CSV table of C-alpha atoms and ligand atoms in Angstrom, one decimal:
chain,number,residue,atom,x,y,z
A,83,UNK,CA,-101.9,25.2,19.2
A,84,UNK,CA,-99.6,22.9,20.9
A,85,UNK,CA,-99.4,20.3,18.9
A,86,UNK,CA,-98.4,23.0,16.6
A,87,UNK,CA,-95.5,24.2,18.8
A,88,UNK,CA,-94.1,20.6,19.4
A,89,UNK,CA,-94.5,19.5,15.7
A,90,UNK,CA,-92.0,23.1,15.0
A,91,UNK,CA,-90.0,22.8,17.9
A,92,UNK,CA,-89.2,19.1,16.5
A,93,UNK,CA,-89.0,20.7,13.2
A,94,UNK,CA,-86.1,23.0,14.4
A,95,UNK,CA,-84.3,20.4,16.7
A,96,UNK,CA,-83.6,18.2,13.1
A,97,UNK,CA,-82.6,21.0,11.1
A,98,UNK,CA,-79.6,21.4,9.2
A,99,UNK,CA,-77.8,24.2,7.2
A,100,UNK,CA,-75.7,23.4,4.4
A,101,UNK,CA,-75.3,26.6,2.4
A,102,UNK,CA,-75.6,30.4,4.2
A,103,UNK,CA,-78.4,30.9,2.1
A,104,UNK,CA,-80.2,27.5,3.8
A,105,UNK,CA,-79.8,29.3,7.1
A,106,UNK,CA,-81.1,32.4,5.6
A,107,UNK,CA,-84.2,30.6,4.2
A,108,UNK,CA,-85.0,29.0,7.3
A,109,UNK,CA,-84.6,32.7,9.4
A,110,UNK,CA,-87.3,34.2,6.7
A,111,UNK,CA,-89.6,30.6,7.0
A,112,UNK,CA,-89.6,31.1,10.8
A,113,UNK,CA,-88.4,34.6,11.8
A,114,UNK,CA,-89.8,36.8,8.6
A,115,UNK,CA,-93.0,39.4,8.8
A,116,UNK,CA,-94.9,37.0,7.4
A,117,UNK,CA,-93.0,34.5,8.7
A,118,UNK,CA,-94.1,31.2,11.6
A,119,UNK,CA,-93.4,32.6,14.3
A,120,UNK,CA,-96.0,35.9,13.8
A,121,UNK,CA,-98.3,34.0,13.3
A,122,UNK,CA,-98.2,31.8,16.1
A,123,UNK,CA,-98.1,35.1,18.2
A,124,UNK,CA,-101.2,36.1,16.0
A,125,UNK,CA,-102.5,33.0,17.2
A,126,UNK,CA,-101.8,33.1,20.8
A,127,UNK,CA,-104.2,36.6,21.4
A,128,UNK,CA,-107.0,33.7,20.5
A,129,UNK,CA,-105.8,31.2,23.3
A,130,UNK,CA,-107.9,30.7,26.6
A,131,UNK,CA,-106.7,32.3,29.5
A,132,UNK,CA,-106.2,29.1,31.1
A,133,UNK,CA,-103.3,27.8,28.4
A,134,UNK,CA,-102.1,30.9,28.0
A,135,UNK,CA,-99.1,30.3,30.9
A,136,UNK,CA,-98.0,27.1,28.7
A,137,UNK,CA,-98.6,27.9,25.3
A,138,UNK,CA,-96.7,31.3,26.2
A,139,UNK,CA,-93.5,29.1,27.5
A,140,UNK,CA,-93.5,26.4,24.7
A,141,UNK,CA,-93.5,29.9,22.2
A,142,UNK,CA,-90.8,31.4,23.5
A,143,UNK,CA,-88.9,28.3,23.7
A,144,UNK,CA,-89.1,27.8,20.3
A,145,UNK,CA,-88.5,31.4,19.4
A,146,UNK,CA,-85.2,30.9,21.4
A,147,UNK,CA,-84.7,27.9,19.6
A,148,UNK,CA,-84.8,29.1,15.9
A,149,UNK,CA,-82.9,31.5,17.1
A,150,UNK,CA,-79.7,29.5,18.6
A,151,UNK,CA,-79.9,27.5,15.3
A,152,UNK,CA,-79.7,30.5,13.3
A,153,UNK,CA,-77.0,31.9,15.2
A,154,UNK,CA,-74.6,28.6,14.8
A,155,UNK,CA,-75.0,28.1,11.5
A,156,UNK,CA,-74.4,31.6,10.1
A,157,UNK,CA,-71.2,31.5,12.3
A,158,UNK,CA,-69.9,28.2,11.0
A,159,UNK,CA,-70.4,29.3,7.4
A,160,UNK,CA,-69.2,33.0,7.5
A,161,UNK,CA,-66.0,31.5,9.4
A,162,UNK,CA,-65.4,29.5,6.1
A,163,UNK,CA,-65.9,32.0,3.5
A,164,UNK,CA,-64.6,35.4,2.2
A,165,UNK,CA,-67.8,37.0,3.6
A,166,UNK,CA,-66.7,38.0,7.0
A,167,UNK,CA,-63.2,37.9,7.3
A,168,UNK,CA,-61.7,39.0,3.4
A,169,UNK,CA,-59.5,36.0,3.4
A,170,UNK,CA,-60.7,33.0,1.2
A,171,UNK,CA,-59.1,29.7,1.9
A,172,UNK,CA,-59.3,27.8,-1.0
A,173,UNK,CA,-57.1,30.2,-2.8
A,174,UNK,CA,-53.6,28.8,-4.0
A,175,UNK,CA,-50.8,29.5,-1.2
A,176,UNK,CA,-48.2,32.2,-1.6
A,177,UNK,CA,-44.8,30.5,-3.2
A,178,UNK,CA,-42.0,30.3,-1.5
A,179,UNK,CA,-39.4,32.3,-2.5
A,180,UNK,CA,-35.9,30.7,-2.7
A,181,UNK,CA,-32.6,32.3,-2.4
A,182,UNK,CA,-30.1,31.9,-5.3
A,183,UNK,CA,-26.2,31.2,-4.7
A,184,UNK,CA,-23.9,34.5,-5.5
A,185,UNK,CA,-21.8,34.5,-8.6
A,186,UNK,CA,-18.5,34.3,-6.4
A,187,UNK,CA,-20.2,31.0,-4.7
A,188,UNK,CA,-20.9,29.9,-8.1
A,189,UNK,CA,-17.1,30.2,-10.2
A,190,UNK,CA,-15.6,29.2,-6.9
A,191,UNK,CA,-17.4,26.1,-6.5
A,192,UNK,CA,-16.9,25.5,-10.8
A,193,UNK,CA,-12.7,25.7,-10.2
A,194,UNK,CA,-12.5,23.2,-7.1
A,195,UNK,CA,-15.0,21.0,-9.2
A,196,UNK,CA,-12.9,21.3,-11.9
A,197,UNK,CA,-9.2,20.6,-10.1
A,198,UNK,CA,-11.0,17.9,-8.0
A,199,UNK,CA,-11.3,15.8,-11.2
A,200,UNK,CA,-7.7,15.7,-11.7
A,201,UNK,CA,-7.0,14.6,-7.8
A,202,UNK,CA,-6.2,18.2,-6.3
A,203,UNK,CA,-7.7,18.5,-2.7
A,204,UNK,CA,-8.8,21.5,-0.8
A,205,UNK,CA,-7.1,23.2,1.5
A,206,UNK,CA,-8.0,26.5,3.5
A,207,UNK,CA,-5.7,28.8,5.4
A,208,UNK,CA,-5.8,31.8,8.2
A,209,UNK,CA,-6.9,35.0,6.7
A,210,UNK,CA,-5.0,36.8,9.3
A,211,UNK,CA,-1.5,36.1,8.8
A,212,UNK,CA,2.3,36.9,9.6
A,213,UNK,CA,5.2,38.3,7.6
A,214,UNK,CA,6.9,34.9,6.5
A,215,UNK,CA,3.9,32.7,5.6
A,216,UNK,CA,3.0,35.9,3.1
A,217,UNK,CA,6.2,37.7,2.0
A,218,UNK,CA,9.8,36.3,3.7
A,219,UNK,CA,9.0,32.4,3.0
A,220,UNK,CA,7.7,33.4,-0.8
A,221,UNK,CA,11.2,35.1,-1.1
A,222,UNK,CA,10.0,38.6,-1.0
A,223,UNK,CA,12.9,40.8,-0.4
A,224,UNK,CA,13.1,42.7,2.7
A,225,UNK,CA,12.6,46.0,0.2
A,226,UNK,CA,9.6,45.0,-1.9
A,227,UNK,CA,6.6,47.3,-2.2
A,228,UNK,CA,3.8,44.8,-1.2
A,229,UNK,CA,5.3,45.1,2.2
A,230,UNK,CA,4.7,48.6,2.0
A,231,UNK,CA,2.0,50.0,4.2
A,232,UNK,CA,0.9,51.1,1.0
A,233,UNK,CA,0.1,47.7,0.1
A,234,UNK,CA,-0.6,45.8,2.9
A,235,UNK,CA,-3.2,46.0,5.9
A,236,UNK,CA,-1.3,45.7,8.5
A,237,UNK,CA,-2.9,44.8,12.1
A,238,UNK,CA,0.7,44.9,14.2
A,239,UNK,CA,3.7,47.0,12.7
A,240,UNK,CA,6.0,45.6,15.2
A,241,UNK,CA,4.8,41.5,14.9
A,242,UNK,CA,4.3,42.1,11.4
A,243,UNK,CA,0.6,41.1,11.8
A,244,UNK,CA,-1.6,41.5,8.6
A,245,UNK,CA,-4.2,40.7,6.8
A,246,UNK,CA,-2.9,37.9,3.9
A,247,UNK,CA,-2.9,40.1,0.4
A,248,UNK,CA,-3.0,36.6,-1.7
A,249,UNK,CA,-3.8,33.1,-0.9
A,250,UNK,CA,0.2,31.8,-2.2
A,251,UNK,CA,0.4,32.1,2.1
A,252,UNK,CA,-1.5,29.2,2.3
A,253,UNK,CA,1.5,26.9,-0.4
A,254,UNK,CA,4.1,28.0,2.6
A,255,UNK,CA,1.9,26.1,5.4
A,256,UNK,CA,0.4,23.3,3.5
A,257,UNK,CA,4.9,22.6,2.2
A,258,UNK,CA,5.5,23.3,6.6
A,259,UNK,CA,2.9,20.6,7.2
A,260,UNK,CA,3.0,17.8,5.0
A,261,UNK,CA,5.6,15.4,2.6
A,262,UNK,CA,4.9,15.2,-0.8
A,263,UNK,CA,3.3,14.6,-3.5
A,264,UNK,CA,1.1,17.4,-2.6
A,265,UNK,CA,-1.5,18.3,-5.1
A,266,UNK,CA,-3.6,20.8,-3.5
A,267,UNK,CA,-5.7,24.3,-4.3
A,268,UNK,CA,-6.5,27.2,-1.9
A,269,UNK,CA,-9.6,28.9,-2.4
A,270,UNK,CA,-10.1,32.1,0.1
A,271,UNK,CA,-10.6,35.9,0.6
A,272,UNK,CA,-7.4,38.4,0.3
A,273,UNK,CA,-6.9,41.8,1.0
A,274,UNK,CA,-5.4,45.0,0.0
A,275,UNK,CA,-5.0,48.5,0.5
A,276,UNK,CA,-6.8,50.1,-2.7
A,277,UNK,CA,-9.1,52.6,-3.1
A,278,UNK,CA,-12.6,51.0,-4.5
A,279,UNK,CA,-13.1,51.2,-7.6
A,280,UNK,CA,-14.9,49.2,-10.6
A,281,UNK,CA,-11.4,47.7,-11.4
A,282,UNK,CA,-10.1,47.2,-7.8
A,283,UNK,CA,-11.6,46.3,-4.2
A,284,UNK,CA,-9.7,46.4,-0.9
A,285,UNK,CA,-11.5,42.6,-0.5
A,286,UNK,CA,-11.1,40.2,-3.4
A,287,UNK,CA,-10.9,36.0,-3.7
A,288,UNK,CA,-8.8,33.7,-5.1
A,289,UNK,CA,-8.0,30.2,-5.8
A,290,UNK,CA,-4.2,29.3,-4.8
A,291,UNK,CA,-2.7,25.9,-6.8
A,292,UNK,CA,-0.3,24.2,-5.9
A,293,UNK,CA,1.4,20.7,-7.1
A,294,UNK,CA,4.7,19.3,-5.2
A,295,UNK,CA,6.1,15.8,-6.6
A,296,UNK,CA,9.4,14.3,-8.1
A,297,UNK,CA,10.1,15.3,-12.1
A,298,UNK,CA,6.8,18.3,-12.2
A,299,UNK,CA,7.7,20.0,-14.7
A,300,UNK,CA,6.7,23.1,-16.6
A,301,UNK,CA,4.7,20.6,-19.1
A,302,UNK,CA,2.8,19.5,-16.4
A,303,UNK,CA,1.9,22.9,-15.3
A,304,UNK,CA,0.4,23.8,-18.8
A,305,UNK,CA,-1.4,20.7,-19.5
A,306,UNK,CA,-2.9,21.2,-15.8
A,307,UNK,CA,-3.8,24.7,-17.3
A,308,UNK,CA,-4.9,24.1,-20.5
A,309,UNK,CA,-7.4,21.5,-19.0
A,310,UNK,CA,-9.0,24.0,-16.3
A,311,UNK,CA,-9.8,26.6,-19.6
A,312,UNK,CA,-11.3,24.4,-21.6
A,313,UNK,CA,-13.6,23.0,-18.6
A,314,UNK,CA,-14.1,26.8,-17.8
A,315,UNK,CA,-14.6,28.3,-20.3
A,316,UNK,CA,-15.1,25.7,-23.3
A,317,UNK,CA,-13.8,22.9,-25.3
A,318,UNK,CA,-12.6,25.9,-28.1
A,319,UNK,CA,-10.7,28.0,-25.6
A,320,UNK,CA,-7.5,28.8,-26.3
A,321,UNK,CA,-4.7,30.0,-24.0
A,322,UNK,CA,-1.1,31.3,-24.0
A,323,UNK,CA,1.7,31.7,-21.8
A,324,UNK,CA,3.7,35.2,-21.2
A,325,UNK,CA,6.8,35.2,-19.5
A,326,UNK,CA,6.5,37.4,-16.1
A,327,UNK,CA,8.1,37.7,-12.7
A,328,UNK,CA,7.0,36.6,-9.3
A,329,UNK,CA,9.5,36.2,-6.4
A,330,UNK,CA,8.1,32.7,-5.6
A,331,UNK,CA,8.0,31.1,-9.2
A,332,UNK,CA,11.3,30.3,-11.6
A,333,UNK,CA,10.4,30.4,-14.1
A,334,UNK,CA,7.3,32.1,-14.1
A,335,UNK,CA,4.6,33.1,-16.6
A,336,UNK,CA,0.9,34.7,-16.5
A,337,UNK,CA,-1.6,33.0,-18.6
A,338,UNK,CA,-4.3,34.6,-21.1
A,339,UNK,CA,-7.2,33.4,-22.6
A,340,UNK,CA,-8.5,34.5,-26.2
A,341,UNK,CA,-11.4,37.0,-25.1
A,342,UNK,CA,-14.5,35.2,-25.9
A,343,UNK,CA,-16.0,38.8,-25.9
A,344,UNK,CA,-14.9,39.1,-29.7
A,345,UNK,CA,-13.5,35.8,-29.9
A,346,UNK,CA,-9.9,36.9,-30.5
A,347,UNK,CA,-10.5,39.5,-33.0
A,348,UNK,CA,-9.9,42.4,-30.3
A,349,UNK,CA,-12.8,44.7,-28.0
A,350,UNK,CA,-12.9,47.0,-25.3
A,351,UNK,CA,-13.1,44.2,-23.0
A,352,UNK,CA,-9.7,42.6,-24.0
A,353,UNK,CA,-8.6,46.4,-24.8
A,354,UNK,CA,-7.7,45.2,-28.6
A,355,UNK,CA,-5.6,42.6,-27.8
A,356,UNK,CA,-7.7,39.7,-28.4
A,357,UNK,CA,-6.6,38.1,-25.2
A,358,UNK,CA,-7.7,38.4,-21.2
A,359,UNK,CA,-5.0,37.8,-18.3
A,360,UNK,CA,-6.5,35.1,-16.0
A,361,UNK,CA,-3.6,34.1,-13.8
A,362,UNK,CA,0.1,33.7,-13.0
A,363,UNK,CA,1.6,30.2,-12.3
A,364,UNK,CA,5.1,29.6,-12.3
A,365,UNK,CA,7.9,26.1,-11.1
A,366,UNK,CA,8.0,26.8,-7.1
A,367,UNK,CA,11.4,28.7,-6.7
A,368,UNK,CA,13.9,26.2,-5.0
A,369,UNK,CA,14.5,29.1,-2.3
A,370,UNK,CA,10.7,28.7,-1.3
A,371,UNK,CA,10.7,24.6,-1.1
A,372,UNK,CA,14.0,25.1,1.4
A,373,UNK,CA,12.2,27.5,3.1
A,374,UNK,CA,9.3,25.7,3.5
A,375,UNK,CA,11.4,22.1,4.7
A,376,UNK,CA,11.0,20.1,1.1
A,377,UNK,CA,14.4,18.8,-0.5
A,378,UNK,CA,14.5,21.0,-4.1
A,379,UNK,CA,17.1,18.7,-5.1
A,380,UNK,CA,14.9,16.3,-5.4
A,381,UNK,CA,11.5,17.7,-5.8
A,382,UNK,CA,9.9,19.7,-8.0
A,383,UNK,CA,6.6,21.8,-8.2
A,384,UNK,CA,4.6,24.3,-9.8
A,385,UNK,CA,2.1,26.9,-8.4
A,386,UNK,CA,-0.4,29.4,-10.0
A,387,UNK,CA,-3.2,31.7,-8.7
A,388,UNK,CA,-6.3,33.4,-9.8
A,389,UNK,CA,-9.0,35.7,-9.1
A,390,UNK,CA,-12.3,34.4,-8.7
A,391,UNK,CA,-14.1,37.8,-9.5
A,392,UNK,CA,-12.0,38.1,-12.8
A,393,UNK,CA,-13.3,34.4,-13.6
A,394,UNK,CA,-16.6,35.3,-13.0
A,395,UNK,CA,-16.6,38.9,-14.8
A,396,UNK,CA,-15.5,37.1,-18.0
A,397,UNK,CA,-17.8,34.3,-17.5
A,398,UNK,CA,-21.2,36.6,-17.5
A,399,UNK,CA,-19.9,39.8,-18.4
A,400,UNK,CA,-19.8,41.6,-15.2
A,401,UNK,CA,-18.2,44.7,-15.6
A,402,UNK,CA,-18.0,46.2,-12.3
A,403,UNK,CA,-16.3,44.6,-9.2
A,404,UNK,CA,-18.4,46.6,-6.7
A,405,UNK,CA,-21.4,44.9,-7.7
A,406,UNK,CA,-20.1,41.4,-6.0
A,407,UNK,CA,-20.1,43.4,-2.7
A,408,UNK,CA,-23.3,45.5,-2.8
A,409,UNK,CA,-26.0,42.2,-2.3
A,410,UNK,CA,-28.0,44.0,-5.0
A,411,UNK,CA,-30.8,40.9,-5.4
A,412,UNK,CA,-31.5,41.9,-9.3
A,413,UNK,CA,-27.6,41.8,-9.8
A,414,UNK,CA,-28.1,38.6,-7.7
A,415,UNK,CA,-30.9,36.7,-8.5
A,416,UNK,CA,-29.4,36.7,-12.5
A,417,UNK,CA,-27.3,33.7,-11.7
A,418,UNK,CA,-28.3,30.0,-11.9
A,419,UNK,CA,-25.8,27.6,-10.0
A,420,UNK,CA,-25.5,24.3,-11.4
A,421,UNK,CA,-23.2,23.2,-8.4
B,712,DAH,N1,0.0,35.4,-5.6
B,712,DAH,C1,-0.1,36.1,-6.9
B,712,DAH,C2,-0.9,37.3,-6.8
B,712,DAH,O1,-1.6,37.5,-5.9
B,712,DAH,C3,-0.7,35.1,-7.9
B,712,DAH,C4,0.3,34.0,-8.2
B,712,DAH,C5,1.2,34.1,-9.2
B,712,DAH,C6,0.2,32.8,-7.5
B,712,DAH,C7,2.0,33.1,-9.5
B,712,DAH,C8,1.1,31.7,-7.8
B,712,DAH,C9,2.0,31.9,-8.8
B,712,DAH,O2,1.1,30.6,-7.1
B,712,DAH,O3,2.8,30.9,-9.1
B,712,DAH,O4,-0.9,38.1,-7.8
């Protein structure tokens, strides 16, 4: 009976699980009703008194044995599999979801790409501003609505504090600060005091241009033009010139493009005109490069500015501003950046 013992103790000491059901196996071999170790207990009633003290101690040492061994294997397996813990760790891992840039991001970073390539820089500006850099240096008369509170958020009534209601503020510093040729554009958040609408939003972007040299001329400024539709909105584009009024241009114009809605032929979009307003430009009014410390006897310039969220309405067909503002990820995730 012994020899018995030892030869199963030894038995146990080498063995080795590779599957649950192994371990399984190996409980029922030793551990079952019919199993090794009732039988050895069957056998022990049989032993002489006189052995019974060691036979007794090498059977419950290998009763404690199998189980141990049972024990660590079923734990090492059910650790690895879905059994136990409902999680199963060879499954594929969860993807990682990415963020995509917003539409305004986008057409804003398409325009500074686009005047980059023809040697404008970028410059930036306070968004918080006074009443000269926005109105008296630009040649706003003293009685002009936008400086109605109307108009204009205003943050001091007495300083004339407000908040800038178009990037053109930023022409008057970059003309205070440095000699040209200047070739620069503005890109930047403006403000207004309008009730929200889908046409109109108290928060809006644009893109300020602005070229300083000697002999620009108005040629320039619609060659400079014509180039920035056709990279915008394709080689086919075409645009036209309307003669308009700003207080800081002479003389000054706003531009349209042919709707590529109906492709000229006249929509709702382009309310049966066949054409879209995109922005006004004008030559820098002589009163605004004195103002500003350049000599307009003997430099020239032109200017223009645009709206980023009118860009990027008639780029995808967006036709509510109040969607740019919400952070609506379906609006948002609908646009692919490929800057
Ligand atoms: N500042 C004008 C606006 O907010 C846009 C503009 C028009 C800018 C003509 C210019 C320009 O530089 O020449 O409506």
């Amino acid at each position: 009976m012994l020899e018995k013992l030892e030869k199963y103790i030894k038995e146990n000491q080498e063995f080795v699980a590779n599957t649950l059901d192994d371990v399984e196996n190996f409980r029922i071999k030793y551990l079952g009703k019919k199993g090794i170790v009732n039988d050895l207990f069957e056998d022990f009633k049989n032993v002489p008194r006189e052995n019974k003290k060691e036979v007794g101690q090498k059977l419950n040492e290998l009763k404690t044995l199998i189980q141990n061994k049972i024990n660590e294997f079923k734990s090492v397996f059910e650790e690895s599999t879905t059994t136990k813990t409902g999680i199963d760790l060879s499954s594929p891992g969860e993807p990682f979801k990415t963020g995509t840039r917003h539409p305004l991001s986008i057409v804003r970073n398409e325009i500074i790409d686009i005047f980059n390539r023809i040697g404008f820089t970028i410059s930036e500006g306070p968004e918080i501003e006074d009443d000269w850099h926005v109105f008296s240096a630009l040649n706003f008369p003293d009685e002009h609505p936008a400086r109605d509170m109307q108009d204009t958020f205003f943050i001091d009534n007495i300083e004339r504090i407000l908040l800038r209601t178009h990037t053109s503020s930023v022409q008057v510093r970059i003309m205070e600060n440095s000699k040209p040729p200047i070739r620069t554009i503005s890109p930047g958040r403006v403000f207004r005091n309008e009730a929200i609408s889908a046409r109109a939003h108290c928060i809006f972007h644009q893109v300020e241009g602005l070229y300083i040299d000697e002999n620009v001329s108005f040629a320039d400024l619609k060659q400079t033009l014509m180039f920035f539709a056709k990279e915008m909105f394709g080689e086919n584009t075409k645009i036209r010139l309307r003669p308009s009024y700003f207080p800081f241009t002479e003389p000054s114009a706003e531009m349209d493009v042919a709707c590529n809605i109906c492709g000229g032929k006249g929509c709702n979009v382009c309310k049966y005109s066949g054409w879209l307003e995109i922005l006004g430009c004008g030559m820098v009014d002589p009163n605004v490069l004195d103002n500003c410390g350049i000599d307009s006897k003997k430099y020239t310039g032109f200017a223009f500015g645009m709206g980023i969220e009118r860009i990027a309405m008639l780029k995808y067909g967006i036709n509510d501003l109040r969607l740019y503002f919400e952070n609506d990820v379906r609006f948002l995730n609908q646009f692919k950046a490929s800057l």
